[in-house]
Coordinates of C-alpha atoms in Angstrom, one line a residue:
M1 CA -0.4 -0.3 -0.1
H2 CA 1.5 3.3 -0.9
H3 CA 2.7 5.7 1.7
C4 CA 0.3 9.0 1.1
L5 CA -2.8 6.8 1.4
T6 CA -1.5 6.2 5.2
I7 CA -2.0 10.0 6.3
P8 CA -5.7 10.6 7.5
E9 CA -6.1 14.0 5.6
V10 CA -5.8 11.6 2.3
L11 CA -8.3 8.7 3.5
G12 CA -10.3 11.2 4.6
L13 CA -10.9 12.8 1.1
I14 CA -11.5 9.6 -0.6
F15 CA -13.7 8.7 1.7
E16 CA -15.9 12.6 1.3
K17 CA -15.8 12.1 -2.4
V18 CA -17.4 7.9 -1.3
K19 CA -19.8 9.4 0.3
K20 CA -21.0 12.6 -2.2
H21 CA -21.1 9.5 -4.4
G22 CA -23.8 7.9 -2.3
G23 CA -25.4 11.0 -1.8
E24 CA -26.1 14.5 0.4
Y25 CA -27.9 12.8 2.6
P26 CA -29.2 10.4 5.2
P27 CA -29.8 7.8 5.3
W28 CA -27.3 7.2 1.8
S29 CA -29.2 7.1 -1.6
D30 CA -27.3 4.6 -2.7
D31 CA -26.8 1.2 -1.3
E32 CA -23.5 1.2 -2.3
A33 CA -21.7 3.7 -0.5
L34 CA -22.4 1.9 2.9
E35 CA -21.1 -0.8 1.5
T36 CA -17.8 -0.1 0.2
F37 CA -17.6 1.5 3.9
A38 CA -18.2 -1.4 5.7
S39 CA -15.0 -3.5 2.9
L40 CA -12.8 -0.8 3.2
A41 CA -13.1 -1.2 7.4
L42 CA -12.3 -4.6 6.8
T43 CA -9.7 -4.0 4.2
C44 CA -7.0 -3.0 6.8
R45 CA -5.7 -1.6 9.9
A46 CA -5.0 1.4 8.1
F47 CA -8.7 2.4 6.2
Q48 CA -10.3 0.5 9.2
D49 CA -11.3 3.9 11.8
P50 CA -12.0 6.0 9.3
A51 CA -14.1 3.7 7.1
L52 CA -16.0 3.2 10.4
D53 CA -16.3 6.8 11.0
M54 CA -17.9 7.7 7.9
L55 CA -20.1 4.1 7.9
W56 CA -21.4 5.2 11.3
S57 CA -21.1 9.2 11.2
E58 CA -25.1 9.9 10.0
Q59 CA -27.7 7.9 11.5
D60 CA -31.4 7.7 12.2
T61 CA -31.8 5.4 13.5
I62 CA -30.5 4.0 17.1
R63 CA -31.2 1.1 16.5
N64 CA -28.2 0.1 14.5
V65 CA -26.6 0.9 17.5
L66 CA -28.2 -1.9 19.8
K67 CA -28.4 -4.2 17.6
T68 CA -24.2 -4.3 18.6
L69 CA -25.5 -6.2 21.7
P70 CA -24.5 -9.6 22.2
S71 CA -28.0 -11.3 19.7
C72 CA -29.8 -13.2 23.5
L73 CA -30.3 -9.2 24.4
W74 CA -32.5 -8.4 21.4
V75 CA -35.2 -9.6 18.9
E76 CA -36.9 -7.9 15.8
R77 CA -39.5 -8.1 13.1
K78 CA -41.2 -7.2 10.1
E79 CA -44.3 -6.4 11.3
S80 CA -47.5 -6.6 8.4
G81 CA -50.4 -4.8 8.9
P82 CA -54.2 -5.7 7.9
S83 CA -53.7 -6.2 3.9
G84 CA -50.1 -8.1 4.4
W85 CA -47.7 -5.3 3.6
D86 CA -44.9 -4.2 6.7
V87 CA -46.1 -1.8 8.7
G88 CA -42.5 -1.5 10.0
F89 CA -40.0 -3.2 13.0
Y90 CA -40.7 -4.6 16.2
F91 CA -36.7 -4.2 18.1
R92 CA -37.0 -5.3 21.9
I93 CA -34.9 -5.8 24.5
I94 CA -36.3 -9.2 25.6
N95 CA -32.7 -10.1 28.9
T96 CA -31.5 -7.4 31.1
I97 CA -27.9 -5.9 29.9
E98 CA -25.2 -6.0 31.5
P99 CA -22.4 -3.3 32.1
E100 CA -19.9 -4.9 30.0
D101 CA -22.5 -5.7 26.8
W102 CA -21.9 -2.5 26.2
A103 CA -18.8 -2.2 24.7
V104 CA -18.9 -3.1 20.4
P105 CA -22.6 -0.5 21.8
L106 CA -20.5 1.9 23.0
S107 CA -17.2 2.0 20.8
Y108 CA -20.0 2.6 18.1
A109 CA -22.2 5.5 19.4
R110 CA -19.3 7.8 19.7
R111 CA -18.2 7.9 16.1
I112 CA -21.8 9.0 15.6
R113 CA -22.2 12.6 14.5
K114 CA -25.2 13.1 12.9
L115 CA -28.2 11.3 15.1
S116 CA -32.0 11.8 13.2
L117 CA -35.6 10.2 15.8
R118 CA -38.2 10.5 13.4
Y119 CA -41.5 9.3 14.4
E120 CA -42.2 9.8 10.0
H121 CA -39.3 6.9 9.1
E122 CA -40.5 3.4 9.2
E123 CA -38.7 2.3 12.1
E124 CA -41.1 3.8 15.7
F125 CA -39.6 6.2 17.6
P126 CA -38.1 4.5 20.1
D127 CA -40.0 3.7 23.3
A128 CA -39.5 4.3 26.5
A129 CA -38.0 0.7 27.0
M130 CA -35.4 1.1 24.6
F131 CA -34.7 5.2 26.0
K132 CA -34.5 3.2 29.4
A133 CA -32.1 0.5 27.9
I134 CA -30.0 3.1 26.8
A135 CA -29.7 5.5 29.9
S136 CA -28.4 2.6 31.5
A137 CA -24.6 2.0 29.5
P138 CA -22.1 3.3 31.5
A139 CA -21.4 5.9 30.2
E140 CA -21.7 9.4 31.1
H141 CA -22.8 10.6 27.5
F142 CA -24.0 7.5 24.9
C143 CA -22.6 9.5 22.1
P144 CA -19.9 12.1 23.7
N145 CA -19.3 13.1 20.3
L146 CA -22.3 14.1 18.5
R147 CA -22.9 17.2 16.6
S148 CA -26.4 17.6 15.6
L149 CA -29.4 16.1 16.7
V150 CA -33.1 15.7 15.1
W151 CA -35.9 14.6 17.8
A152 CA -38.9 14.7 16.6
S153 CA -41.5 12.5 18.5
Q154 CA -45.2 12.3 19.4
E155 CA -45.1 11.7 22.8
E156 CA -44.1 14.9 25.1
A157 CA -43.7 11.5 27.5
H158 CA -40.2 10.9 25.6
L159 CA -38.9 15.0 26.2
P160 CA -37.1 13.9 29.4
F161 CA -34.9 10.9 27.5
L162 CA -33.6 14.0 25.6
N163 CA -30.8 14.4 27.8
I164 CA -29.3 10.9 26.6
F165 CA -28.1 12.5 23.8
L166 CA -27.0 16.5 25.1
G167 CA -23.2 15.8 25.4
P168 CA -20.7 17.8 25.2
N169 CA -19.6 18.2 21.8
L170 CA -23.8 19.0 20.6
E171 CA -24.0 21.8 18.4
S172 CA -26.8 21.6 16.6
A173 CA -30.7 20.8 17.9
R174 CA -33.5 20.5 16.9
I175 CA -36.5 19.1 18.3
I176 CA -40.1 18.7 16.8
L177 CA -43.5 18.1 18.8
D178 CA -46.5 17.4 17.5
H179 CA -48.1 19.3 21.1
F180 CA -46.6 19.8 24.4
E181 CA -48.5 21.4 27.2
S182 CA -46.3 20.7 30.4
S183 CA -42.6 22.0 31.5
L184 CA -39.6 21.0 30.4
P185 CA -37.2 18.4 32.5
D186 CA -35.1 20.2 34.6
N187 CA -32.5 17.7 33.2
L188 CA -32.6 18.7 30.2
S189 CA -28.6 20.9 29.6
F190 CA -28.1 23.4 26.2
R191 CA -25.4 25.8 27.4
N192 CA -23.4 24.8 24.8
L193 CA -25.6 24.7 21.4
K194 CA -24.5 26.8 18.9
N195 CA -28.3 26.5 16.4
L196 CA -31.1 25.6 18.1
E197 CA -34.6 25.0 16.6
F198 CA -38.1 23.9 18.5
H199 CA -41.1 23.5 17.3
C200 CA -44.8 22.7 18.7
K201 CA -47.0 22.1 16.2
M202 CA -50.1 23.1 17.8
P203 CA -48.6 25.3 19.6
S204 CA -49.9 26.7 23.4
S205 CA -49.6 29.3 25.9
A206 CA -48.0 26.5 28.0
T207 CA -45.6 26.0 24.7
C208 CA -44.7 29.7 24.7
R209 CA -43.4 29.1 28.7
A210 CA -41.4 25.9 27.9
A211 CA -39.5 28.0 24.9
S212 CA -38.7 30.0 27.2
D213 CA -37.5 28.2 30.0
L214 CA -35.6 26.4 27.3
L215 CA -33.6 29.4 25.8
T216 CA -32.8 30.6 29.4
R217 CA -30.7 27.4 29.5
L218 CA -28.6 28.8 26.1
E219 CA -25.8 30.6 26.7
R220 CA -23.4 30.7 23.3
V221 CA -25.9 29.5 20.8
E222 CA -26.2 31.7 18.0
N223 CA -28.9 30.7 15.6
L224 CA -32.2 30.3 17.8
V225 CA -35.9 29.4 16.6
V226 CA -38.7 29.2 18.3
P227 CA -42.9 28.9 18.3
C228 CA -42.4 32.4 20.6
L229 CA -41.2 33.5 23.6
D230 CA -42.4 35.4 26.7
R231 CA -40.3 39.2 27.8
N232 CA -38.6 37.2 30.2
A233 CA -36.7 34.8 27.5
V234 CA -36.9 38.3 25.6
K235 CA -34.9 40.6 28.4
Y236 CA -32.6 37.5 28.6
L237 CA -32.1 37.0 25.0
S238 CA -31.0 40.5 24.9
H239 CA -27.8 39.5 26.8
L240 CA -26.1 37.5 24.7
P241 CA -23.3 38.2 22.8
S242 CA -23.5 35.8 20.8
L243 CA -27.3 35.5 19.2
R244 CA -27.1 36.5 15.2
S245 CA -29.9 34.6 14.6
L246 CA -33.9 34.9 15.3
E247 CA -37.0 33.6 14.1
L248 CA -39.7 33.5 15.5
S249 CA -42.6 31.5 14.3
S250 CA -45.5 33.3 15.2
A251 CA -44.9 36.5 15.6
A252 CA -45.7 37.0 19.3
I253 CA -44.1 38.6 22.8
L254 CA -46.7 37.4 25.4
P255 CA -46.7 37.7 29.3
N256 CA -44.2 37.0 31.3
G257 CA -44.3 33.3 32.4
D258 CA -43.0 31.6 35.8
T259 CA -39.2 32.5 33.3
A260 CA -36.8 34.0 35.6
A261 CA -34.4 36.5 33.3
T262 CA -32.3 35.1 34.9
S263 CA -28.4 36.6 33.1
S264 CA -25.9 34.5 31.5
S265 CA -22.4 33.7 33.0
E266 CA -21.3 35.0 29.3
A267 CA -23.6 38.3 29.3
T268 CA -22.7 41.3 27.8
P269 CA -21.9 43.9 30.2
A270 CA -25.3 46.2 31.6
H271 CA -24.1 49.0 29.0
S272 CA -23.6 47.4 26.1
P273 CA -26.5 47.4 23.9
P274 CA -29.0 44.3 23.6
F275 CA -29.2 42.7 21.1
P276 CA -24.9 43.1 20.5
A277 CA -24.4 40.2 17.9
L278 CA -28.2 40.0 16.4
R279 CA -28.3 40.4 12.4
N280 CA -31.0 38.1 11.4
V281 CA -34.5 38.4 12.1
K282 CA -37.5 36.5 10.8
F283 CA -40.9 36.0 11.8
D284 CA -42.9 33.8 10.1
D285 CA -47.0 32.2 10.4
R286 CA -48.7 35.2 8.9
P287 CA -49.1 37.5 11.6
L288 CA -51.2 40.7 11.3
P289 CA -49.0 44.2 11.3
G290 CA -49.7 44.9 14.5
S291 CA -48.1 41.9 15.8
I292 CA -44.9 42.5 14.2
V293 CA -45.0 46.2 15.1
E294 CA -44.9 44.3 19.0
C295 CA -42.4 42.4 18.3
L296 CA -40.2 44.4 16.2
Q297 CA -40.3 47.1 19.3
M298 CA -38.1 44.6 21.6
L299 CA -35.6 45.7 19.3
P300 CA -33.8 48.8 20.2
V301 CA -33.7 52.2 17.8
G302 CA -31.3 51.5 15.2
C303 CA -30.7 48.0 15.4
P304 CA -27.7 46.8 12.8
I305 CA -30.4 44.5 11.2
E306 CA -28.6 42.7 7.8
C307 CA -31.6 40.7 7.1
F308 CA -35.2 41.1 8.1
V309 CA -38.0 38.9 5.9
T310 CA -41.2 38.4 7.8
F311 CA -44.6 36.7 6.6
V312 CA -48.1 38.6 6.8
N313 CA -51.5 38.0 6.9
E314 CA -53.9 38.6 3.9
D315 CA -56.7 39.9 6.0
A316 CA -54.1 43.1 7.3
A317 CA -55.6 46.1 7.1
E318 CA -54.4 49.1 4.5
E319 CA -53.3 51.4 7.1
S320 CA -51.7 48.8 9.2
F321 CA -49.3 48.4 6.5
A322 CA -47.6 52.1 7.6
S323 CA -46.8 51.5 10.9
L324 CA -45.1 48.5 10.1
F325 CA -42.7 50.6 7.7
T326 CA -42.7 52.9 9.7
E327 CA -41.4 50.7 12.4
V328 CA -39.1 49.3 10.3
G329 CA -37.2 52.7 9.2
T330 CA -37.2 53.2 12.8
R331 CA -35.3 49.8 14.8
F332 CA -33.1 48.7 11.7
S333 CA -29.9 50.4 10.8
S334 CA -29.8 52.3 7.8
A335 CA -26.3 51.8 6.8
S336 CA -26.6 47.4 7.6
L337 CA -29.8 46.6 5.8
R338 CA -29.2 44.6 3.6
T339 CA -32.5 42.2 2.6
L340 CA -36.0 43.1 3.3
E341 CA -38.8 41.0 3.1
I342 CA -42.5 41.4 3.8
K343 CA -44.8 39.4 1.8
S344 CA -47.5 37.2 2.0
R345 CA -48.0 33.4 1.7
A346 CA -51.0 33.5 -0.4
Q347 CA -50.5 32.0 -4.1
W348 CA -54.2 34.1 -5.2
V349 CA -55.4 37.4 -3.8
F350 CA -59.0 38.8 -4.9
N351 CA -60.5 42.3 -3.6
I352 CA -57.3 43.7 -3.6
D353 CA -57.3 47.7 -2.0
R354 CA -54.8 50.2 -2.9
L355 CA -52.7 51.6 -0.7
E356 CA -53.7 54.8 -1.3
N357 CA -50.4 56.8 0.8
P358 CA -48.0 55.6 -1.9
G359 CA -45.3 57.6 0.7
A360 CA -45.8 55.5 3.5
L361 CA -42.5 52.9 2.1
I362 CA -40.2 57.2 2.6
P363 CA -39.9 55.4 5.9
L364 CA -37.5 52.3 3.2
L365 CA -36.1 54.9 1.3
S366 CA -33.0 55.3 3.8
F367 CA -31.7 51.5 3.2
H368 CA -29.6 52.4 0.7
N369 CA -27.1 49.2 0.7
L370 CA -30.4 47.3 0.5
T371 CA -29.5 44.4 -1.8
K372 CA -32.8 42.3 -1.6
L373 CA -36.1 43.7 -1.4
L374 CA -39.5 41.6 -1.3
L375 CA -43.2 43.6 -1.0
I376 CA -45.1 41.2 -2.0
L377 CA -48.9 42.8 -0.5
P378 CA -51.8 41.3 0.2
I379 CA -52.6 44.9 -1.1
A380 CA -51.9 47.4 -4.3
I381 CA -49.0 49.5 -3.0
G382 CA -50.0 51.9 -5.6
I383 CA -46.4 53.7 -6.7
D384 CA -46.5 56.2 -9.9
D385 CA -43.2 57.8 -11.4
A386 CA -42.8 59.8 -9.0
M387 CA -42.1 57.1 -6.3
A388 CA -39.9 54.5 -8.5
W389 CA -37.7 57.5 -9.4
D390 CA -37.2 57.7 -5.1
C391 CA -36.8 54.3 -4.9
A392 CA -34.2 53.8 -7.8
T393 CA -31.9 56.7 -6.0
S394 CA -32.9 55.3 -3.3
W395 CA -31.8 52.3 -3.5
P396 CA -28.8 51.7 -6.0
S397 CA -26.6 48.6 -4.8
L398 CA -30.6 46.6 -5.5
V399 CA -30.1 43.4 -7.4
R400 CA -33.5 41.9 -6.4
L401 CA -36.4 44.4 -6.6
E402 CA -39.9 42.5 -5.7
M403 CA -43.2 44.9 -5.0
R404 CA -46.1 43.7 -5.8
E405 CA -49.6 41.7 -5.3
P406 CA -50.2 38.2 -5.4
G407 CA -52.2 37.0 -8.6
A408 CA -55.3 38.7 -8.5
G409 CA -56.8 38.3 -11.8
L410 CA -56.7 41.0 -14.5
S411 CA -57.7 44.5 -12.8
R412 CA -59.6 46.8 -14.7
S413 CA -57.9 50.0 -13.6
P414 CA -54.2 50.1 -14.2
P415 CA -51.4 50.5 -12.7
C416 CA -50.2 54.1 -11.4
M417 CA -46.8 52.9 -12.8
T418 CA -45.8 53.7 -16.8
M419 CA -42.8 52.2 -18.6
N420 CA -41.1 55.6 -18.1
A421 CA -40.6 54.6 -14.7
L422 CA -38.4 51.5 -15.6
R423 CA -36.1 54.2 -16.7
A424 CA -35.0 55.1 -13.3
F425 CA -34.0 50.9 -12.7
A426 CA -32.0 51.9 -15.5
T427 CA -30.2 54.7 -15.0
H428 CA -29.8 54.2 -11.2
C429 CA -29.7 50.5 -10.3
R430 CA -27.0 49.2 -12.3
R431 CA -26.9 45.8 -10.1
L432 CA -30.1 44.5 -10.6
K433 CA -30.7 41.7 -12.2
H434 CA -34.8 40.6 -10.6
L435 CA -37.4 43.0 -11.5
S436 CA -40.9 42.6 -10.5
L437 CA -43.7 45.5 -10.6
N438 CA -46.9 46.2 -12.4
V439 CA -46.6 48.8 -14.7
D440 CA -48.6 50.4 -17.2
G441 CA -47.9 48.5 -20.7
S442 CA -50.6 50.0 -22.7
T443 CA -47.9 53.2 -24.1
I444 CA -44.4 53.4 -24.2
P445 CA -42.4 56.8 -24.2
S446 CA -40.5 57.3 -26.7
L447 CA -36.6 56.8 -24.8
D448 CA -35.4 60.5 -26.9
D449 CA -38.2 62.0 -24.6
D450 CA -36.6 61.9 -21.4
D451 CA -38.7 65.0 -19.5
S452 CA -37.4 63.1 -16.0
S453 CA -33.3 65.0 -16.2
E454 CA -31.8 61.7 -16.2
S455 CA -29.7 59.5 -19.0
V456 CA -29.7 56.4 -19.1
A457 CA -25.7 56.2 -19.4
S458 CA -23.4 53.3 -20.6
P459 CA -22.2 51.2 -18.9
R460 CA -26.3 49.9 -18.4
C461 CA -28.4 48.1 -16.8
T462 CA -27.6 44.2 -16.3
L463 CA -31.1 43.3 -15.7
S464 CA -31.9 39.5 -16.9
F465 CA -35.5 38.9 -15.7
L466 CA -38.4 40.7 -15.5
D467 CA -41.8 40.1 -13.8
V468 CA -44.5 42.4 -15.0
G469 CA -47.4 40.4 -12.7
S470 CA -50.8 41.2 -14.7
S471 CA -49.3 44.4 -16.6
P472 CA -51.5 45.5 -19.0
I473 CA -49.7 45.3 -23.0
H474 CA -50.9 46.6 -26.0
D475 CA -47.9 46.8 -28.4
A476 CA -46.0 44.1 -28.0
E477 CA -43.2 44.7 -30.8
T478 CA -42.8 48.8 -29.3
V479 CA -42.7 47.5 -25.5
A480 CA -39.8 44.9 -26.9
K481 CA -37.9 47.9 -28.4
F482 CA -38.8 49.8 -25.8
L483 CA -36.7 47.5 -23.0
A484 CA -34.1 46.2 -25.1
D485 CA -32.7 49.5 -25.0
L486 CA -33.3 50.5 -21.5
F487 CA -32.1 46.4 -20.7
P488 CA -30.0 45.2 -23.0
H489 CA -29.7 42.3 -21.3
L490 CA -33.4 41.4 -20.5
R491 CA -34.3 37.7 -21.7
N492 CA -37.0 36.4 -19.6
I493 CA -40.2 37.7 -19.6
Y494 CA -42.5 36.5 -16.4
C495 CA -45.8 37.4 -16.5
Q496 CA -49.5 35.9 -15.3
D497 CA -50.1 32.7 -17.5
W498 CA -53.8 33.0 -18.5
R499 CA -54.6 29.9 -17.5
W500 CA -54.7 30.7 -14.3
G501 CA -57.9 32.3 -12.0
G502 CA -60.6 30.8 -13.9
Y503 CA -59.9 31.6 -17.5
T504 CA -58.7 28.4 -18.9
A505 CA -62.8 27.9 -20.2
R506 CA -63.5 31.7 -20.4
Q507 CA -65.0 32.9 -23.6
D508 CA -66.4 36.3 -21.7
E509 CA -64.4 39.4 -21.6
D510 CA -62.3 38.6 -18.9
G511 CA -61.2 35.3 -20.3
V512 CA -60.4 37.2 -24.1
R513 CA -58.7 39.5 -22.3
A514 CA -56.5 37.4 -19.8
R515 CA -55.2 35.6 -23.3
L516 CA -54.5 38.6 -24.4
H517 CA -52.3 39.7 -21.8
Y518 CA -50.1 36.3 -22.0
T519 CA -49.9 36.4 -25.3
R520 CA -48.1 39.2 -25.8
W521 CA -46.0 39.6 -23.2
K522 CA -44.9 36.3 -24.5
A523 CA -44.5 37.8 -27.7
V524 CA -42.3 40.6 -26.4
E525 CA -40.2 38.1 -24.7
V526 CA -39.5 36.2 -27.9
A527 CA -38.8 39.2 -29.5
L528 CA -35.8 40.2 -27.3
E529 CA -34.4 36.6 -27.4
S530 CA -34.2 37.0 -30.8
E531 CA -32.4 40.2 -31.3
D532 CA -30.1 38.6 -28.6
E533 CA -29.1 35.5 -31.2
E534 CA -28.8 39.0 -34.2
D535 CA -26.2 40.8 -32.0
E536 CA -24.4 36.6 -31.5
D537 CA -24.9 36.6 -35.1
E538 CA -23.0 40.0 -35.6
D539 CA -20.0 39.0 -33.1
D540 CA -19.5 36.3 -35.2
E541 CA -19.6 38.2 -38.3
D542 CA -16.7 40.5 -37.0
G543 CA -14.8 37.7 -35.3
S544 CA -15.4 38.6 -31.8
G545 CA -17.3 35.6 -31.6
G546 CA -16.7 31.9 -29.9
S547 CA -15.5 30.9 -26.6
L548 CA -15.5 32.8 -23.7
T549 CA -14.1 29.9 -22.2
G550 CA -11.0 30.1 -24.3
E551 CA -11.7 26.2 -25.5
E552 CA -11.5 27.0 -29.1
D553 CA -8.2 28.7 -29.0
G554 CA -6.5 26.0 -27.0
E555 CA -6.3 27.6 -23.7
D556 CA -6.8 25.8 -19.9

């Protein structure tokens, strides 16, 4: 055997390639990879340890470890349903396990780095007897080198056994419960965790109390996902020096429960600002804007957040969004915010109201370093050309911009923004690649008649994708020429498909309009693609064509 194969780092790289060949996530899709590691472990002593490490590193059951106990201690068989199909495995410990019986199982358990226990898998979630057997093992921690744990249980009674897997090296834990109505066991210790997700499919006030209690046991957490918090938990988190990301499944700060806001042993000094390291905030589960505002008020004014994402309820009132925009403009530092997403989950919303005061967006204009802005709201924002120019000049670093409402059918009143407003983004947002706006494409201004005192100068905008939604259009050829002059890299046009919203079989006026709308915008896309092909032909004639990679010239 070559000496290079005795170098652990070289073997590690080779074995990682074998693992990736079998699939990215456990259980690996290709059993060949597992068989290969088993064979490598039996090949020679130099391969044995690293091959066994790879073979055992990711497990989605604890049964494999228990099956290395002496065979007289356990029984396994497949269970069949009433029609004869397999419904899972029956695995039980049938005899007393002596301390010396654990030598082999513990030697494999220490190799596990990622463990996923889910009741969705064909193996039922381990029962109390199996957990008690594991707890009897003569080891302080059953999986001492475990880095990542997923625990998804239907039974609240299983939770005390979670502590078996909370070893000193555990960095990430994802806990998923169907419901939770009691308090957390006192023996659970999460002190060294860096990443924690705590989910409950049917959250309640008891869930909030449990989540808040859980948080006071964290000292080094960096990324946190919980259903909700009480005020004591918020106070505790505000002093953690390492918390960078916070996600609340439901945007709600509840009154204080029984949780005491004790100070972390590594808490920031009293004179430090709250949430000193927090950079990412997300609110899920479609809260009302008023609830989002209340949650944002836990942050200090000018907090250096870099990414804020929230979903909103599609039944939210129009005026509540103005308050939300104001709060966002107040709480976040104008210099640090890079990503702002406020969006509805609804795919289709009817009877959309128009935001009568587009000036409600003014608080957002202070974020000059935005690279991604998504405002997908259950209301029509009603931006006019003047506001579009203000937006473009305020957000020169944008790479992606979406300001629209979910699909709502073809409106009979045109958007407030005309095609002329697109000049603003072509002029000021040179890095923009993805743009989604509703514009009035029924009239096209001439690029020679620019009354905005602004000109589209070279280098031009790099926009390659335009989503026009339900924007009206009459002359596809003229629109295509206008867009080609503004955005020379634009090739993809997305518009509302006439087959959506019940238009498929309709022969009335709305059905005809929907089909014409879709056909015309697709004609614009075809025209842009044709122009691109003509440009390539001209380049070939000038001798400037060829491979950008230099392959045709023999370059490496």
